PDB file of C-alpha atoms in Angstrom:
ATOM      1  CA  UNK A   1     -36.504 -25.037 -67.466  1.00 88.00           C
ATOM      2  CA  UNK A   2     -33.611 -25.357 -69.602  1.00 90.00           C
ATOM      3  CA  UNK A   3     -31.446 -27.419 -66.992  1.00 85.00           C
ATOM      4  CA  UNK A   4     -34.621 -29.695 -66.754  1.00 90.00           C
ATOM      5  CA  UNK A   5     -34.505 -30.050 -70.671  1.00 95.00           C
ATOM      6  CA  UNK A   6     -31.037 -31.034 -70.480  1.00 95.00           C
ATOM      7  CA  UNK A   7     -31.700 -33.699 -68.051  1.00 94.00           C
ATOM      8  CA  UNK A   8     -34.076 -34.819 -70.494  1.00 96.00           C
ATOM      9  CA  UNK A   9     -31.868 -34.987 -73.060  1.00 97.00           C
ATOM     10  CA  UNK A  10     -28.600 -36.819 -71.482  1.00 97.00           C
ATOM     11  CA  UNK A  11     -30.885 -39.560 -70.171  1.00 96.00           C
ATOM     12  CA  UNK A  12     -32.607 -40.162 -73.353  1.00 96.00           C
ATOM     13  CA  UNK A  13     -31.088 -42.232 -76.280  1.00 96.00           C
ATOM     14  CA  UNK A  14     -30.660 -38.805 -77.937  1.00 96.00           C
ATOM     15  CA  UNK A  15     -27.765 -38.014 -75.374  1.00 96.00           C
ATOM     16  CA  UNK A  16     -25.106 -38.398 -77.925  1.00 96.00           C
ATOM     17  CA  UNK A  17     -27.085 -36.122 -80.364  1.00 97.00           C
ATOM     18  CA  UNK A  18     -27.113 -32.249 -80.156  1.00 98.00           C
ATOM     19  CA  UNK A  19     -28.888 -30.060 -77.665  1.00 98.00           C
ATOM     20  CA  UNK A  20     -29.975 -26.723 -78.997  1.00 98.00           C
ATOM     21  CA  UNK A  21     -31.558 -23.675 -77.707  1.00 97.00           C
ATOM     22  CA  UNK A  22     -34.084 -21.357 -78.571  1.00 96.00           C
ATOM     23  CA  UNK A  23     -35.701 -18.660 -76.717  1.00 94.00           C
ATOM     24  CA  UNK A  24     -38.438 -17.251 -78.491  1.00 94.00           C
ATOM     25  CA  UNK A  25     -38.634 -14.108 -76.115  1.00 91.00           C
ATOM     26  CA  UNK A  26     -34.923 -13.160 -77.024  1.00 92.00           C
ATOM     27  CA  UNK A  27     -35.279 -13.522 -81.011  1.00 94.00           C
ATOM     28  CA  UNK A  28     -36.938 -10.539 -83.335  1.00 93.00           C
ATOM     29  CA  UNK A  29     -39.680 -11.984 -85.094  1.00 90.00           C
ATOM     30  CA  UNK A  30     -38.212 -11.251 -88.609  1.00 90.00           C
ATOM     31  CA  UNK A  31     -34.793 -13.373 -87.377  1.00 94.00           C
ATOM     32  CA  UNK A  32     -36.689 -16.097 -85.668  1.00 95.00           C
ATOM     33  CA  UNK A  33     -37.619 -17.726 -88.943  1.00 96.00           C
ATOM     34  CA  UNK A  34     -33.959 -17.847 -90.097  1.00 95.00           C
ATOM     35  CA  UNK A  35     -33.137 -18.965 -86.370  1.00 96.00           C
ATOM     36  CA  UNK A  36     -35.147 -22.262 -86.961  1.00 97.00           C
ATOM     37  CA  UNK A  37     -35.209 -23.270 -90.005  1.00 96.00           C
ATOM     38  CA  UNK A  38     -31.873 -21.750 -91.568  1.00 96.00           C
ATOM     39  CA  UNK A  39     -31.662 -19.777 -95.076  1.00 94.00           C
ATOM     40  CA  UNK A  40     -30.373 -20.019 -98.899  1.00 92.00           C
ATOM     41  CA  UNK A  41     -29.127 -17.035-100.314  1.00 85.00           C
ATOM     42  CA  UNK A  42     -29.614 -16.263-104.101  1.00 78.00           C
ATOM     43  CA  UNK A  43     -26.327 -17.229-104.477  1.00 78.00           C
ATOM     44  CA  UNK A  44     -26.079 -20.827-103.148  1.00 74.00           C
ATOM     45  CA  UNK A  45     -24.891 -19.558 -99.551  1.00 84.00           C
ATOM     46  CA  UNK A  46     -26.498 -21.342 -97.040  1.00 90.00           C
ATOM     47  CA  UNK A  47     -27.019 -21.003 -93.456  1.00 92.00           C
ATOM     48  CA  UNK A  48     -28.034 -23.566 -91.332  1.00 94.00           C
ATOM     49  CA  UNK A  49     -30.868 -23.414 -88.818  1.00 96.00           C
ATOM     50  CA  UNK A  50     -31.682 -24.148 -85.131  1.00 97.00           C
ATOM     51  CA  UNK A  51     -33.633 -27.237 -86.542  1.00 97.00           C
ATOM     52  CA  UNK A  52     -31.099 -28.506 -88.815  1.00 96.00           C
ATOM     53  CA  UNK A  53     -28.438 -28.131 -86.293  1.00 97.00           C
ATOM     54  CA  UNK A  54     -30.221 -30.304 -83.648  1.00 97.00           C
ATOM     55  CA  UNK A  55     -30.534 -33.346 -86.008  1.00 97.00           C
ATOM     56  CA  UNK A  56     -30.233 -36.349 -83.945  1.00 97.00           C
ATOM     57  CA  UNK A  57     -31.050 -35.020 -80.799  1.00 98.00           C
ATOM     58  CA  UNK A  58     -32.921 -32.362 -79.053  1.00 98.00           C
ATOM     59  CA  UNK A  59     -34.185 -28.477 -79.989  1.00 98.00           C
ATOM     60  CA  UNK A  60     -35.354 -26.878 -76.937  1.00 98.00           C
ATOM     61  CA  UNK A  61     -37.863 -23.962 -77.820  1.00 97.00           C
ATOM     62  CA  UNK A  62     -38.068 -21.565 -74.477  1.00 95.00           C
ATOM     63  CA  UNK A  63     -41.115 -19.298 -74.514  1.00 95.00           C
ATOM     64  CA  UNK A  64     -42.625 -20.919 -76.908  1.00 96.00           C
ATOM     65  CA  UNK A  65     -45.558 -18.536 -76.505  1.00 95.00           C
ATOM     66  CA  UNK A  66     -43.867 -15.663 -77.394  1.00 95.00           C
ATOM     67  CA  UNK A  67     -42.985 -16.764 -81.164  1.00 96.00           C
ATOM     68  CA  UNK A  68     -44.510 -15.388 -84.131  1.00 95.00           C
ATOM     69  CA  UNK A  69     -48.002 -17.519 -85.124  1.00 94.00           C
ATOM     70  CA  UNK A  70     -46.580 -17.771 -88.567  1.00 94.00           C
ATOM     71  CA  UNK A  71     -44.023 -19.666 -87.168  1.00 96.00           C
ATOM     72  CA  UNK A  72     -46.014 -21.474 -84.760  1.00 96.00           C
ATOM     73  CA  UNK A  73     -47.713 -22.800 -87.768  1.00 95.00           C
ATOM     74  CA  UNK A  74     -44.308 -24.048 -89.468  1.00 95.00           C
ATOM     75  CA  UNK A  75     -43.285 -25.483 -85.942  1.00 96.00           C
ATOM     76  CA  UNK A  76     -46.650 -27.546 -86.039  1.00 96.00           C
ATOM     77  CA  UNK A  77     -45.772 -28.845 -89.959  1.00 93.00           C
ATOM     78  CA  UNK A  78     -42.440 -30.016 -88.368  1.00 95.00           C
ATOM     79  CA  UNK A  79     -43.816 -31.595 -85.447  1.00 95.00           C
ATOM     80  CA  UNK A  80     -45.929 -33.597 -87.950  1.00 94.00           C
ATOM     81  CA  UNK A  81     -43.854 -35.144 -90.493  1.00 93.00           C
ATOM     82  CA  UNK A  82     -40.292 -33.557 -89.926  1.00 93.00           C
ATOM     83  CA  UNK A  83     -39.617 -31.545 -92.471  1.00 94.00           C
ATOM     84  CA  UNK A  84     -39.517 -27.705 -93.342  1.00 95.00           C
ATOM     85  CA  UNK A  85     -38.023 -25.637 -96.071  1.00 94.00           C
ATOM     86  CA  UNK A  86     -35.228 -23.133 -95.611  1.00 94.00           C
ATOM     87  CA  UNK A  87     -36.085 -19.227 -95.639  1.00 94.00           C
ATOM     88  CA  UNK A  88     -35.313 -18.418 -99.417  1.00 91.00           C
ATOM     89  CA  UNK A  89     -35.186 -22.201-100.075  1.00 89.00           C
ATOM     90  CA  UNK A  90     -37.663 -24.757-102.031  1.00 86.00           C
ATOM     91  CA  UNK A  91     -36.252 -28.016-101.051  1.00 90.00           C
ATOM     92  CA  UNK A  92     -37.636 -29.876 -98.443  1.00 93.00           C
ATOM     93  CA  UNK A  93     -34.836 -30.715 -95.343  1.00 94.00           C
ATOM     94  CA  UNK A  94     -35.760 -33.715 -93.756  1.00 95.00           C
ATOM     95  CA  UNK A  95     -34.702 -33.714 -89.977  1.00 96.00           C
ATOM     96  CA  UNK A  96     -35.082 -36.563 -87.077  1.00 96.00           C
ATOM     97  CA  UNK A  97     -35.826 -34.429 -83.671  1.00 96.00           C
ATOM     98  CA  UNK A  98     -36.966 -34.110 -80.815  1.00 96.00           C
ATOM     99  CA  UNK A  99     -38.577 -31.342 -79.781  1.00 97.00           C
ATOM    100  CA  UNK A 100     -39.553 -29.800 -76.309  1.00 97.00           C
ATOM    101  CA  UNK A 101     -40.593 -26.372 -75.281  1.00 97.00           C
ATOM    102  CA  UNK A 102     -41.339 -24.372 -72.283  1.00 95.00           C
ATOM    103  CA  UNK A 103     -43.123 -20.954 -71.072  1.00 93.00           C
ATOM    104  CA  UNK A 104     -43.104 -19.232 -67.876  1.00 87.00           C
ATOM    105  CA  UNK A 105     -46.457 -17.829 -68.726  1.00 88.00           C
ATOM    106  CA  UNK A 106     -50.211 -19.612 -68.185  1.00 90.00           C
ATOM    107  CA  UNK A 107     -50.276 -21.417 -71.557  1.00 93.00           C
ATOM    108  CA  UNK A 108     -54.313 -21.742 -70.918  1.00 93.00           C
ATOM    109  CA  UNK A 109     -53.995 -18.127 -70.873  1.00 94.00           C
ATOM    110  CA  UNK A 110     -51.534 -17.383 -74.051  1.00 95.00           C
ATOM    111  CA  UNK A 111     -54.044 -19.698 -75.958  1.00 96.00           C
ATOM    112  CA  UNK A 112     -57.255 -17.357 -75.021  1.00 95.00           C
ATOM    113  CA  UNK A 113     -55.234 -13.921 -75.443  1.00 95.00           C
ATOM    114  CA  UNK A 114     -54.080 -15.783 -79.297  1.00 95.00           C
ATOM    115  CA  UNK A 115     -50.451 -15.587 -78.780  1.00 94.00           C
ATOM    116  CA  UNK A 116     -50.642 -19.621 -79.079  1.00 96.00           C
ATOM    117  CA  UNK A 117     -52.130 -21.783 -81.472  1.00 96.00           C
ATOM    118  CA  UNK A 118     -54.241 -24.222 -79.605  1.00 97.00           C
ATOM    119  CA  UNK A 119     -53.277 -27.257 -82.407  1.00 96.00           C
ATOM    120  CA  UNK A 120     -49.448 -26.690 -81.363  1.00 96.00           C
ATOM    121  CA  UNK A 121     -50.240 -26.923 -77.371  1.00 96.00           C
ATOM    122  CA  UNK A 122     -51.786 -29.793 -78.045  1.00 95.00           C
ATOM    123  CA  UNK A 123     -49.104 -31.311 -80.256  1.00 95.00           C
ATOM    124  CA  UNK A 124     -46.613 -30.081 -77.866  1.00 95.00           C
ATOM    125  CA  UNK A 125     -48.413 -30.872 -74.623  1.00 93.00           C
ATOM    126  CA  UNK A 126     -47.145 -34.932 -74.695  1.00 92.00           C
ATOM    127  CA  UNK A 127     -46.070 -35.106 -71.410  1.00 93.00           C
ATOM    128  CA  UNK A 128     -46.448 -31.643 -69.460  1.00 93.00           C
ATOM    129  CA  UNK A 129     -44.194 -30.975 -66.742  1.00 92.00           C
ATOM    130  CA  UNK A 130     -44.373 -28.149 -63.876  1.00 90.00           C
ATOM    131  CA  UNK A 131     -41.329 -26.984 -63.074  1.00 87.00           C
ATOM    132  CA  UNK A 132     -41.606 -25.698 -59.336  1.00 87.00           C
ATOM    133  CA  UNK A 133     -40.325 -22.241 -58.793  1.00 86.00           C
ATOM    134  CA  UNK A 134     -37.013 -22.223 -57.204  1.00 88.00           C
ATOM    135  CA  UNK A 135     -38.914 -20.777 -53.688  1.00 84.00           C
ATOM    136  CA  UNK A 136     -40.730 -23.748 -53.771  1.00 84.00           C
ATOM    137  CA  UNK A 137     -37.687 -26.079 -53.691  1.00 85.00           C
ATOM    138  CA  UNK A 138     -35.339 -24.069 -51.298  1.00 84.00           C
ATOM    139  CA  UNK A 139     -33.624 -27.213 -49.844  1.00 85.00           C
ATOM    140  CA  UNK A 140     -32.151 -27.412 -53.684  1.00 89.00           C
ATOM    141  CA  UNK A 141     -29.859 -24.138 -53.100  1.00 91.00           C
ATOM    142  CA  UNK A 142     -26.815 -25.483 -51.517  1.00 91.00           C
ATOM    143  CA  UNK A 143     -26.538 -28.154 -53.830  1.00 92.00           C
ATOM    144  CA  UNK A 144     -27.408 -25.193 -56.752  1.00 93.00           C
ATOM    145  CA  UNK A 145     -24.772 -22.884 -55.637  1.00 94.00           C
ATOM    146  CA  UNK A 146     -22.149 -25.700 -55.212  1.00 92.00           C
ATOM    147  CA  UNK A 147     -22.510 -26.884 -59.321  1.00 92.00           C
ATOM    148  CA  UNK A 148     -22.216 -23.135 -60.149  1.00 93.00           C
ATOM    149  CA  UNK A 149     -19.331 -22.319 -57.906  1.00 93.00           C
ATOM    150  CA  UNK A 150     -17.574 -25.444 -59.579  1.00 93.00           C
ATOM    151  CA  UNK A 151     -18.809 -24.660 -63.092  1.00 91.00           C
ATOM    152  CA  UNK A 152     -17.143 -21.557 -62.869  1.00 90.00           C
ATOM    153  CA  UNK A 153     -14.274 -22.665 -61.039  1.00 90.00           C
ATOM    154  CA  UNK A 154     -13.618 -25.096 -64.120  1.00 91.00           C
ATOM    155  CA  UNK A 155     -14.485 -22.335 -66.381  1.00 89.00           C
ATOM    156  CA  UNK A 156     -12.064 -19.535 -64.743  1.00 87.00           C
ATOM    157  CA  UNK A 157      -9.467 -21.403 -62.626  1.00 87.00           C
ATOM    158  CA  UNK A 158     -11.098 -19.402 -59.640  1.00 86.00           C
ATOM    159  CA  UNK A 159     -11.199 -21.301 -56.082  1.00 86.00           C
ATOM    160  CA  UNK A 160     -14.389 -22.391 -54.987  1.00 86.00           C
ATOM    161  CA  UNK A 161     -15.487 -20.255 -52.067  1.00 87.00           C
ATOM    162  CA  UNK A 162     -16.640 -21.130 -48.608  1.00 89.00           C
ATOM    163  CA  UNK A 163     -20.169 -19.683 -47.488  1.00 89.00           C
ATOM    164  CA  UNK A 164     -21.217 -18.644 -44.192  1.00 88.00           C
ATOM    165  CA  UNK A 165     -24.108 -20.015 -42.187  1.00 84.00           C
ATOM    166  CA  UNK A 166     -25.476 -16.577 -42.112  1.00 79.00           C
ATOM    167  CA  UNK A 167     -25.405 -16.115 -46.067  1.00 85.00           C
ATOM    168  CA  UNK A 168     -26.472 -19.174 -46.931  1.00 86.00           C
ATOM    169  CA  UNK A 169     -29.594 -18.606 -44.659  1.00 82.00           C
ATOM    170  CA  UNK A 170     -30.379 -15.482 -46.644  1.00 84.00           C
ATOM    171  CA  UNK A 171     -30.062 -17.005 -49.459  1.00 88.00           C
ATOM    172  CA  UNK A 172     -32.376 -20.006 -48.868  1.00 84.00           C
ATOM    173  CA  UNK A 173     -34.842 -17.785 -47.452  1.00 80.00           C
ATOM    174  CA  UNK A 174     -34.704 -14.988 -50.267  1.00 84.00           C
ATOM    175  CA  UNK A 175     -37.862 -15.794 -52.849  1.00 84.00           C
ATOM    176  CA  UNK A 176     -35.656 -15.584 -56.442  1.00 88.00           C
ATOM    177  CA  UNK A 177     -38.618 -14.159 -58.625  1.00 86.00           C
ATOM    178  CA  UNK A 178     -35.785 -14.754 -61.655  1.00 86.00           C
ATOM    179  CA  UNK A 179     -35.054 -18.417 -60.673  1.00 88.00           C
ATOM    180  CA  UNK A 180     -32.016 -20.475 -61.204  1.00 88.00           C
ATOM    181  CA  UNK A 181     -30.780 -17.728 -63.181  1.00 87.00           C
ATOM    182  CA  UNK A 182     -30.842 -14.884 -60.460  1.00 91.00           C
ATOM    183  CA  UNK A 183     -29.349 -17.531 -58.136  1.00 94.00           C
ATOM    184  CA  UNK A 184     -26.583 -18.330 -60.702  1.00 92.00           C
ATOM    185  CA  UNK A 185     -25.644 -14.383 -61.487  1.00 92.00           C
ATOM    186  CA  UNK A 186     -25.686 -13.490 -57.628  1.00 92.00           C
ATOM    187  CA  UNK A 187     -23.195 -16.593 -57.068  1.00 93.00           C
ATOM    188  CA  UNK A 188     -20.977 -15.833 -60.168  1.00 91.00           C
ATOM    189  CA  UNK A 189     -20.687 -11.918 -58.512  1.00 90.00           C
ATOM    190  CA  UNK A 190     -20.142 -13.232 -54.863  1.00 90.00           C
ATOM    191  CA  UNK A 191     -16.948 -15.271 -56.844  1.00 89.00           C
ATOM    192  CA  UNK A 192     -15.894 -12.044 -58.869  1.00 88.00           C
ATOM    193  CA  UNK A 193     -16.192  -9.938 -56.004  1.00 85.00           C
ATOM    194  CA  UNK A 194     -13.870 -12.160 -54.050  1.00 85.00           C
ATOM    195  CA  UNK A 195     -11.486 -13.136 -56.049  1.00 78.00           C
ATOM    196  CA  UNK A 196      -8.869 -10.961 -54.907  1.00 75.00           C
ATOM    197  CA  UNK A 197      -8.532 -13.385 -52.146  1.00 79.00           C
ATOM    198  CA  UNK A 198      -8.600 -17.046 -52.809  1.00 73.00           C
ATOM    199  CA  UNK A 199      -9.209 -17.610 -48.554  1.00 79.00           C
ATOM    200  CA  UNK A 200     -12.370 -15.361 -48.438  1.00 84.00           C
ATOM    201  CA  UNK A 201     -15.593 -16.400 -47.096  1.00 89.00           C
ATOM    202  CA  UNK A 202     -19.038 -15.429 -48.225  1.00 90.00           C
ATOM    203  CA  UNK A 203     -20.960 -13.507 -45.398  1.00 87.00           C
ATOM    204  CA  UNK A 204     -24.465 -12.627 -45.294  1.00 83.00           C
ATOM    205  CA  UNK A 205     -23.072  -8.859 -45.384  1.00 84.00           C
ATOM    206  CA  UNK A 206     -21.334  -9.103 -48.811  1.00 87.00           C
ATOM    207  CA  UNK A 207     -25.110 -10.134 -50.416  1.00 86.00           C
ATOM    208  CA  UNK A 208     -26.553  -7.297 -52.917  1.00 85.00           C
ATOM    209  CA  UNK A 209     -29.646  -5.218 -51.209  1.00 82.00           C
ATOM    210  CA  UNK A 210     -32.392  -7.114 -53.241  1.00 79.00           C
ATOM    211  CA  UNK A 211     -31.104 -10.461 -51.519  1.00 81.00           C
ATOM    212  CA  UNK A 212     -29.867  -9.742 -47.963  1.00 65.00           C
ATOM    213  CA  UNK A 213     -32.676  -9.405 -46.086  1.00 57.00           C
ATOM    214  CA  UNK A 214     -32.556 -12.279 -43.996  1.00 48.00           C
ATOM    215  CA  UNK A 215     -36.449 -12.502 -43.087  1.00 44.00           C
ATOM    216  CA  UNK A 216     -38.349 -11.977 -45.972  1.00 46.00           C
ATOM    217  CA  UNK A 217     -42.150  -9.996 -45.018  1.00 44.00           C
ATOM    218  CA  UNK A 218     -45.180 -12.293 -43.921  1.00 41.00           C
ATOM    219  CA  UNK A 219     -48.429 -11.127 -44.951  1.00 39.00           C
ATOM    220  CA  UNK A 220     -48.725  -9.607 -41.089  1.00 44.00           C
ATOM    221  CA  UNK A 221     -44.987  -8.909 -40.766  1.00 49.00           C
ATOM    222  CA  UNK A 222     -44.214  -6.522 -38.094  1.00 51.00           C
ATOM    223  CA  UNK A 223     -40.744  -4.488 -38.774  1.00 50.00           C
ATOM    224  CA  UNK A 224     -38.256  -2.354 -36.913  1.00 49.00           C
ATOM    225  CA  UNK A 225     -40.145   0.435 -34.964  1.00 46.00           C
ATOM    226  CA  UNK A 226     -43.236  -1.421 -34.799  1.00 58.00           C
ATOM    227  CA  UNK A 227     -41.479  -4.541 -33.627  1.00 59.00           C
ATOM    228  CA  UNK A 228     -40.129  -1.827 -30.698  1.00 58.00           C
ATOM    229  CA  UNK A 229     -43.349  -0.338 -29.778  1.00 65.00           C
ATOM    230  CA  UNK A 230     -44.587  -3.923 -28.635  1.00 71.00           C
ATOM    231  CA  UNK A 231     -44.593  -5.247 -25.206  1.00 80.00           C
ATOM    232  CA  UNK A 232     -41.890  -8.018 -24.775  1.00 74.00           C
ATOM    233  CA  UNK A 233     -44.427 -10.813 -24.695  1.00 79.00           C
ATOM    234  CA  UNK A 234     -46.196  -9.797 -28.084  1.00 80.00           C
ATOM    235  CA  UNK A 235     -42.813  -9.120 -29.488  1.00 76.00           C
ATOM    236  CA  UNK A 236     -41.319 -12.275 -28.974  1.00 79.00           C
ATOM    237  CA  UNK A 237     -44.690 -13.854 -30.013  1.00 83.00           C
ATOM    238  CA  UNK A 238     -44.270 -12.228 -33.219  1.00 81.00           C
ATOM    239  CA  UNK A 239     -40.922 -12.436 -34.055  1.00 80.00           C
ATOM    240  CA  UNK A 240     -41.268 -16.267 -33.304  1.00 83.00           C
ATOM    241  CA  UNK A 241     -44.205 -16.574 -35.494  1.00 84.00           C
ATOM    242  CA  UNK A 242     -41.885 -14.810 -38.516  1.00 82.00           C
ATOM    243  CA  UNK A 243     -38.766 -16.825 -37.505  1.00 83.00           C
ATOM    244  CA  UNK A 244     -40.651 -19.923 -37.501  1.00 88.00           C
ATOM    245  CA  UNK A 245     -42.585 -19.133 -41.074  1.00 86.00           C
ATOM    246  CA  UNK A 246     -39.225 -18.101 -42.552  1.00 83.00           C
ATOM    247  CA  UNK A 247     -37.442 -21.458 -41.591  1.00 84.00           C
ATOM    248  CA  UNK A 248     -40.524 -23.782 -42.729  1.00 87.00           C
ATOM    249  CA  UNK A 249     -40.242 -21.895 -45.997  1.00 81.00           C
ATOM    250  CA  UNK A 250     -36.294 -21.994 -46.010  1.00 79.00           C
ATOM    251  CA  UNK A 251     -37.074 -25.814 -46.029  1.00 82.00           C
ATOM    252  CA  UNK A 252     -40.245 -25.741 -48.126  1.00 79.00           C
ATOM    253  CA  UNK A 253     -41.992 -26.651 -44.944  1.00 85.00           C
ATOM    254  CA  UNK A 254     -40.253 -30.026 -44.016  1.00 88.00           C
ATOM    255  CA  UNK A 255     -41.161 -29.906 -40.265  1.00 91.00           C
ATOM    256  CA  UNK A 256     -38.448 -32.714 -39.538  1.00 90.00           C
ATOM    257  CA  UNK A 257     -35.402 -30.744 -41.368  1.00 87.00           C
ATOM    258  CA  UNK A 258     -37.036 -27.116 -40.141  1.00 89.00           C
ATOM    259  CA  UNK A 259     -36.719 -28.769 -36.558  1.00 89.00           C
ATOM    260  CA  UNK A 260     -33.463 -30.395 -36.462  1.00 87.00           C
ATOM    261  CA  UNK A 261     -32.016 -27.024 -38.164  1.00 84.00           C
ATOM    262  CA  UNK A 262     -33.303 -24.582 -35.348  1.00 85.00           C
ATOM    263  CA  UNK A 263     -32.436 -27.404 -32.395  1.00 85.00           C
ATOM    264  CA  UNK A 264     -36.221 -28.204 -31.462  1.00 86.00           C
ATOM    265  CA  UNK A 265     -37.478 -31.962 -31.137  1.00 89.00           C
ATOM    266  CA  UNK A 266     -40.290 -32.155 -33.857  1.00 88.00           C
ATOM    267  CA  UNK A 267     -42.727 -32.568 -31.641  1.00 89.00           C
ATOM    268  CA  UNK A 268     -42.002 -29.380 -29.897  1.00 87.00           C
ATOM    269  CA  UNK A 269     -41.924 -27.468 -33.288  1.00 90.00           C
ATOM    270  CA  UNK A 270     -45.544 -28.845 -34.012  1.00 88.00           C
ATOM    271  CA  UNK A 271     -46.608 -27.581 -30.197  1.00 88.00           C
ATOM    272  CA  UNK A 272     -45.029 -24.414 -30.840  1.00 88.00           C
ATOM    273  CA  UNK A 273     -46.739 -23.496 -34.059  1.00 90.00           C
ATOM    274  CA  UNK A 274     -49.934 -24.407 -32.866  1.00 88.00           C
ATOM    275  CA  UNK A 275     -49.017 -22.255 -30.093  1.00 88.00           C
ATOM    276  CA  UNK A 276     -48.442 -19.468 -32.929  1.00 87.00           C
ATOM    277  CA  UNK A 277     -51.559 -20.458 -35.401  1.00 87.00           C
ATOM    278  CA  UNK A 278     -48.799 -21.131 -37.939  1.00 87.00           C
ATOM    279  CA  UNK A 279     -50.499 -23.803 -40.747  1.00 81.00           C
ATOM    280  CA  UNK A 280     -47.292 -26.878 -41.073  1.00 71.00           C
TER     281      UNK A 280
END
């Protein structure tokens, strides 16, 4: 959500302004108010805020649901005429900003439950945008891990590393319930771990537990013994049916790429799922 913000950002006439942060889920409620909106101290010291700080440009509020309603309700005032006052302060601090927020959760949801004030959705909600989950967009993770292998190449003077065939399999097919974020911790480690040797090559074999099963389960899946107990023909028939499930959702069920990948003609693929009663 926060890379998509950024893209937002650069390709808006408020590139050469700031872009700040804000995760509402990471922030105590008695900080987040200083956060924002900054504070003055008794004694003329002054702290600037989140707000104040993004003059010019953009202030990106992540989980948005999870801030305090008081604050929600200062948020709104902002969103309406641009201004705020600083905690301690009683001057009013005019700002020009944009503002845009996210939430992984169901904001229909937060709304109902009262963790969101229904006047700031509704102020907020401009232009909504669904961010698919990164299992939805699975053709997206080579290009993914390349920028992050090169980000922290820059960053650390590390080599960029090659990747097996085999890992980057597993990692296409692996789900990421944590998003760009898990992908971008499991390729910083891969880096770390390897760094001893600038030559090395990423195999499926040096992937954590949590990612390195290469065929993730199927609401049927048939494992290990079970697969063993079968006769040949229902065997195959199964592990085909897997295999073939696993690579449609490796490339988010692109029959064409999912065909030229495996080393079927496409019309053979379609034959052989009906075949299966796999849905393409």
């Amino acid at each position: 959500k926060e890379l998509a913000a950024r893209c937002i950002h650069e390709a808006s006439s408020r590139a050469g302004g700031p872009f700040v942060v804000i995760n509402s889920a990471t922030i105590t409620p008695e900080n987040m108010e200083i956060e924002l909106f900054g504070r003055e101290g008794a004694d003329g010291e002054r702290k600037i805020g989140a707000l104040e700080e993004a003059h010019g440009g953009t202030l990106f509020l992540d989980e948005i649901a999870d801030m305090p309603k008081d604050t929600q309700a200062k948020i709104l005032r902002v969103l309406v005429d641009q201004t705020f006052q600083r905690v301690g302060g009683s001057n009013k601090v005019h700002v020009d900003v944009r503002i845009i927020s996210s939430s992984a959760r169901d904001l229909a949801s937060a709304i109902e439950e009262g963790a969101l004030r229904e006047d700031l959705f509704h102020r907020l909600a401009v232009v909504p945008i669904r961010i698919p989950s990164l299992a939805e967009r699975r053709e997206d993770i080579p290009a993914l891990i390349n920028y992050f292998m090169e980000n922290m190449s820059l960053a650390s003077g590390m080599p960029r590393r090659r990747i097996s065939e085999d890992a980057l399999a597993v990692l296409q097919l692996h789900d990421w319930p944590g998003n760009i974020r898990q992908l971008k911790n499991n390729v910083e480690r891969l880096m770390i771990l390897t760094s001893g040797d600038p030559g090395a090559t990423i195999t499926a074999e040096m992937l954590p537990p949590d990612v390195g099963e290469l065929v993730p389960a199927t609401p049927a899946g048939v494992r290990g013994e079970k697969l063993m107990s079968l006769p040949l023909r229902e065997a195959r028939e199964v592990f085909e049916r897997e295999y073939l499930v696993a690579q449609l959702n490796r490339f988010s069920g692109n029959i064409s790429r999912t065909a030229e990948f495996i080393g079927m003609e496409r019309s053979a693929l379609h034959r052989k799922l009906k075949s299966l009663s796999v849905e393409s």
